[in-house]
Tab-separated table of C-alpha atoms in Angstrom:
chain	number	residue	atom	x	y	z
A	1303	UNK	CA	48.923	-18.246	121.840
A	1304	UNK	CA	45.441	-17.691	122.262
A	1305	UNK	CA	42.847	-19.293	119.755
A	1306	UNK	CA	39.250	-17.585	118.489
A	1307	UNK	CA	36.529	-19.792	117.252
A	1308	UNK	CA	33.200	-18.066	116.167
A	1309	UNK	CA	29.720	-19.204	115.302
A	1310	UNK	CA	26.146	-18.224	115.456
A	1311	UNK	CA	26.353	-16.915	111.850
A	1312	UNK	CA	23.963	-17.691	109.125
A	1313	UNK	CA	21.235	-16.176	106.811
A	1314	UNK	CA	18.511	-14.124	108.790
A	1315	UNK	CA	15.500	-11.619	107.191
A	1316	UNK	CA	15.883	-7.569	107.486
A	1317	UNK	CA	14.580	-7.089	111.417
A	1318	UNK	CA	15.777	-10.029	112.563
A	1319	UNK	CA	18.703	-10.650	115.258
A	1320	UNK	CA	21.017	-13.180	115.197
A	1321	UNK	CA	23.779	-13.832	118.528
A	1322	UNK	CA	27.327	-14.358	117.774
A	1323	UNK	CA	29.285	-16.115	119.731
A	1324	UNK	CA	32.925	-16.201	120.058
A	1325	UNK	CA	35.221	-18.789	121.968
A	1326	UNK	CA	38.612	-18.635	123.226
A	1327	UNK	CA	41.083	-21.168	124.253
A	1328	UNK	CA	44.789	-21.374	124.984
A	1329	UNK	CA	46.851	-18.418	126.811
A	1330	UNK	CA	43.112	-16.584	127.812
A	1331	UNK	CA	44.747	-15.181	131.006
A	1332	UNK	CA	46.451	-12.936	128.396
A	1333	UNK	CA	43.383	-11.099	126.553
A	1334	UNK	CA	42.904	-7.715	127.633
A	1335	UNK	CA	39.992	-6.746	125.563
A	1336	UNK	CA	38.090	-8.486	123.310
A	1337	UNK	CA	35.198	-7.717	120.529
A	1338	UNK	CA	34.193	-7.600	116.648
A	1339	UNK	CA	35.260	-6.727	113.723
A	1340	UNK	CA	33.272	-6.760	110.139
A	1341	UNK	CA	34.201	-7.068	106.485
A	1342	UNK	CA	32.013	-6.622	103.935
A	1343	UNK	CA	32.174	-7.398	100.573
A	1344	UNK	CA	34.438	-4.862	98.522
A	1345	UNK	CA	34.874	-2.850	101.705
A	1346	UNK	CA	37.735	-2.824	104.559
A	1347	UNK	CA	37.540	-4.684	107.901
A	1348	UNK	CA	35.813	-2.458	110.351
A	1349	UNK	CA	35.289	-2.345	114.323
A	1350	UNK	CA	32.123	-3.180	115.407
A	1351	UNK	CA	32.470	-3.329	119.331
A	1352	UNK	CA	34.541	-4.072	122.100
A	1353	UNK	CA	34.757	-5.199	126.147
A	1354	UNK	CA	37.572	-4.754	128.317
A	1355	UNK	CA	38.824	-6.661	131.371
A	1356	UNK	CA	36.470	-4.181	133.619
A	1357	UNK	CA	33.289	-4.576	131.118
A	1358	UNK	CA	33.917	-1.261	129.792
A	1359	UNK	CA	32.250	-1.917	126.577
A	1360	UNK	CA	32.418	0.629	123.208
A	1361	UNK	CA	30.781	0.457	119.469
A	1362	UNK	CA	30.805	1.950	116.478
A	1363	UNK	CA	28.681	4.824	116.354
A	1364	UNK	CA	26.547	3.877	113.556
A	1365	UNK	CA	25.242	0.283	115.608
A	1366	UNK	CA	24.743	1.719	118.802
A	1367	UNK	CA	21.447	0.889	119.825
A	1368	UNK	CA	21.082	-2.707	117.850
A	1369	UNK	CA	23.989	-4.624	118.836
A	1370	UNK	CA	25.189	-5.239	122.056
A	1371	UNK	CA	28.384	-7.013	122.950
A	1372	UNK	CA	29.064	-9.173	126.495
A	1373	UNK	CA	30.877	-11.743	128.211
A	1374	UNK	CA	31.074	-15.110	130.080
A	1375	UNK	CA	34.769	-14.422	131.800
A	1376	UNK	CA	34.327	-18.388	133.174
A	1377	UNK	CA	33.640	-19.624	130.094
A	1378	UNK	CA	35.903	-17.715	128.149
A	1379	UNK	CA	33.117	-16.563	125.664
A	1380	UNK	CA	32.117	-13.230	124.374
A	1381	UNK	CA	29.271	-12.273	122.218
A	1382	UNK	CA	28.022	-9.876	120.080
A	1383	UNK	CA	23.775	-9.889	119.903
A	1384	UNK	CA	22.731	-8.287	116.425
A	1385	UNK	CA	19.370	-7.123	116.495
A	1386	UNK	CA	16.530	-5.086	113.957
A	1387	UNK	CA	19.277	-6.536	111.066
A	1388	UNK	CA	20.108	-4.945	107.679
A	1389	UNK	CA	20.975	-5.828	104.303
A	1390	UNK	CA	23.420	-3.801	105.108
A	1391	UNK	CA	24.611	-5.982	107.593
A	1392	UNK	CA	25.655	-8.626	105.936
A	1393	UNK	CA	29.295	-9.224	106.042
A	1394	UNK	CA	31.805	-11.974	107.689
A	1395	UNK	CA	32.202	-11.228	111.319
A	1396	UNK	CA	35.353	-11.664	113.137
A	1397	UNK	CA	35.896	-12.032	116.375
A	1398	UNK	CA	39.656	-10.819	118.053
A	1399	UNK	CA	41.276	-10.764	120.886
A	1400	UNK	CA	43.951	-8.630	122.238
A	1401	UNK	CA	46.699	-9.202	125.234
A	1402	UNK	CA	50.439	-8.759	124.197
A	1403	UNK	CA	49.450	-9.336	120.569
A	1404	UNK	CA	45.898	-9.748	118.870
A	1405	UNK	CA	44.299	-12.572	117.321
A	1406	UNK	CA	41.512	-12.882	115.196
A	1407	UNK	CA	39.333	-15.846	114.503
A	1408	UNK	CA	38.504	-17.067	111.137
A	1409	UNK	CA	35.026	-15.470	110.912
A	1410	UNK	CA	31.511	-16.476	110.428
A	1411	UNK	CA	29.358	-15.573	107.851
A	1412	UNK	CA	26.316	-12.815	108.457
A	1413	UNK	CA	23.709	-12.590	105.916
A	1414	UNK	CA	20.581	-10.282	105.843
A	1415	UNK	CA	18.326	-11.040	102.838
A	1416	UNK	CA	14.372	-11.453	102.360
């Protein structure tokens, strides 16, 4: 079993950036990739972005360019680094995991408002 623990979430202004972070713990030797999903409110779960064993990293089309995702292999972190924010944005941010099954965490809150 492998468990997910985000944070870094909270309220931030349109143009700000805001780091997620996302810590794993238990059978880690098993993750494969790794990344970010999104759920808005009244709106399905979405990918956001994703890093592979090799640091192959992919997004979502429509973020390219304002979030970046990386990792700390030692430290069994991974992080996704929002930048030049929406209201659009806003939504709870989970972070997964994926080896011979996926896991998600329990998400942290993102919130772009003036």
């Amino acid at each position: 079993q492998v468990q997910l623990v985000e944070s870094g979430g909270g309220l931030v202004q349109p143009g700000g950036s805001l780091r997620l972070s996302c810590a794993a713990s238990g059978s880690v030797f098993s993750i494969r990739t790794m990344g970010w999903y999104r759920q808005a409110p009244g709106k399905q779960r979405e990918f956001v972005a994703t890093v592979n064993n090799y640091g192959t990293t992919d997004y979502v089309d429509s973020l390219k360019g304002r979030f970046t995702i990386s990792r700390e292999i030692r430290k069994n972190m991974w992080y996704l680094q929002m930048s030049s924010l929406k209201p659009e944005d806003t939504a709870v941010y989970y972070c997964y995991a994926y080896g011979s099954q996926a896991y998600w965490g329990q998400g942290t809150q993102v919130t772009v408002s003036s």
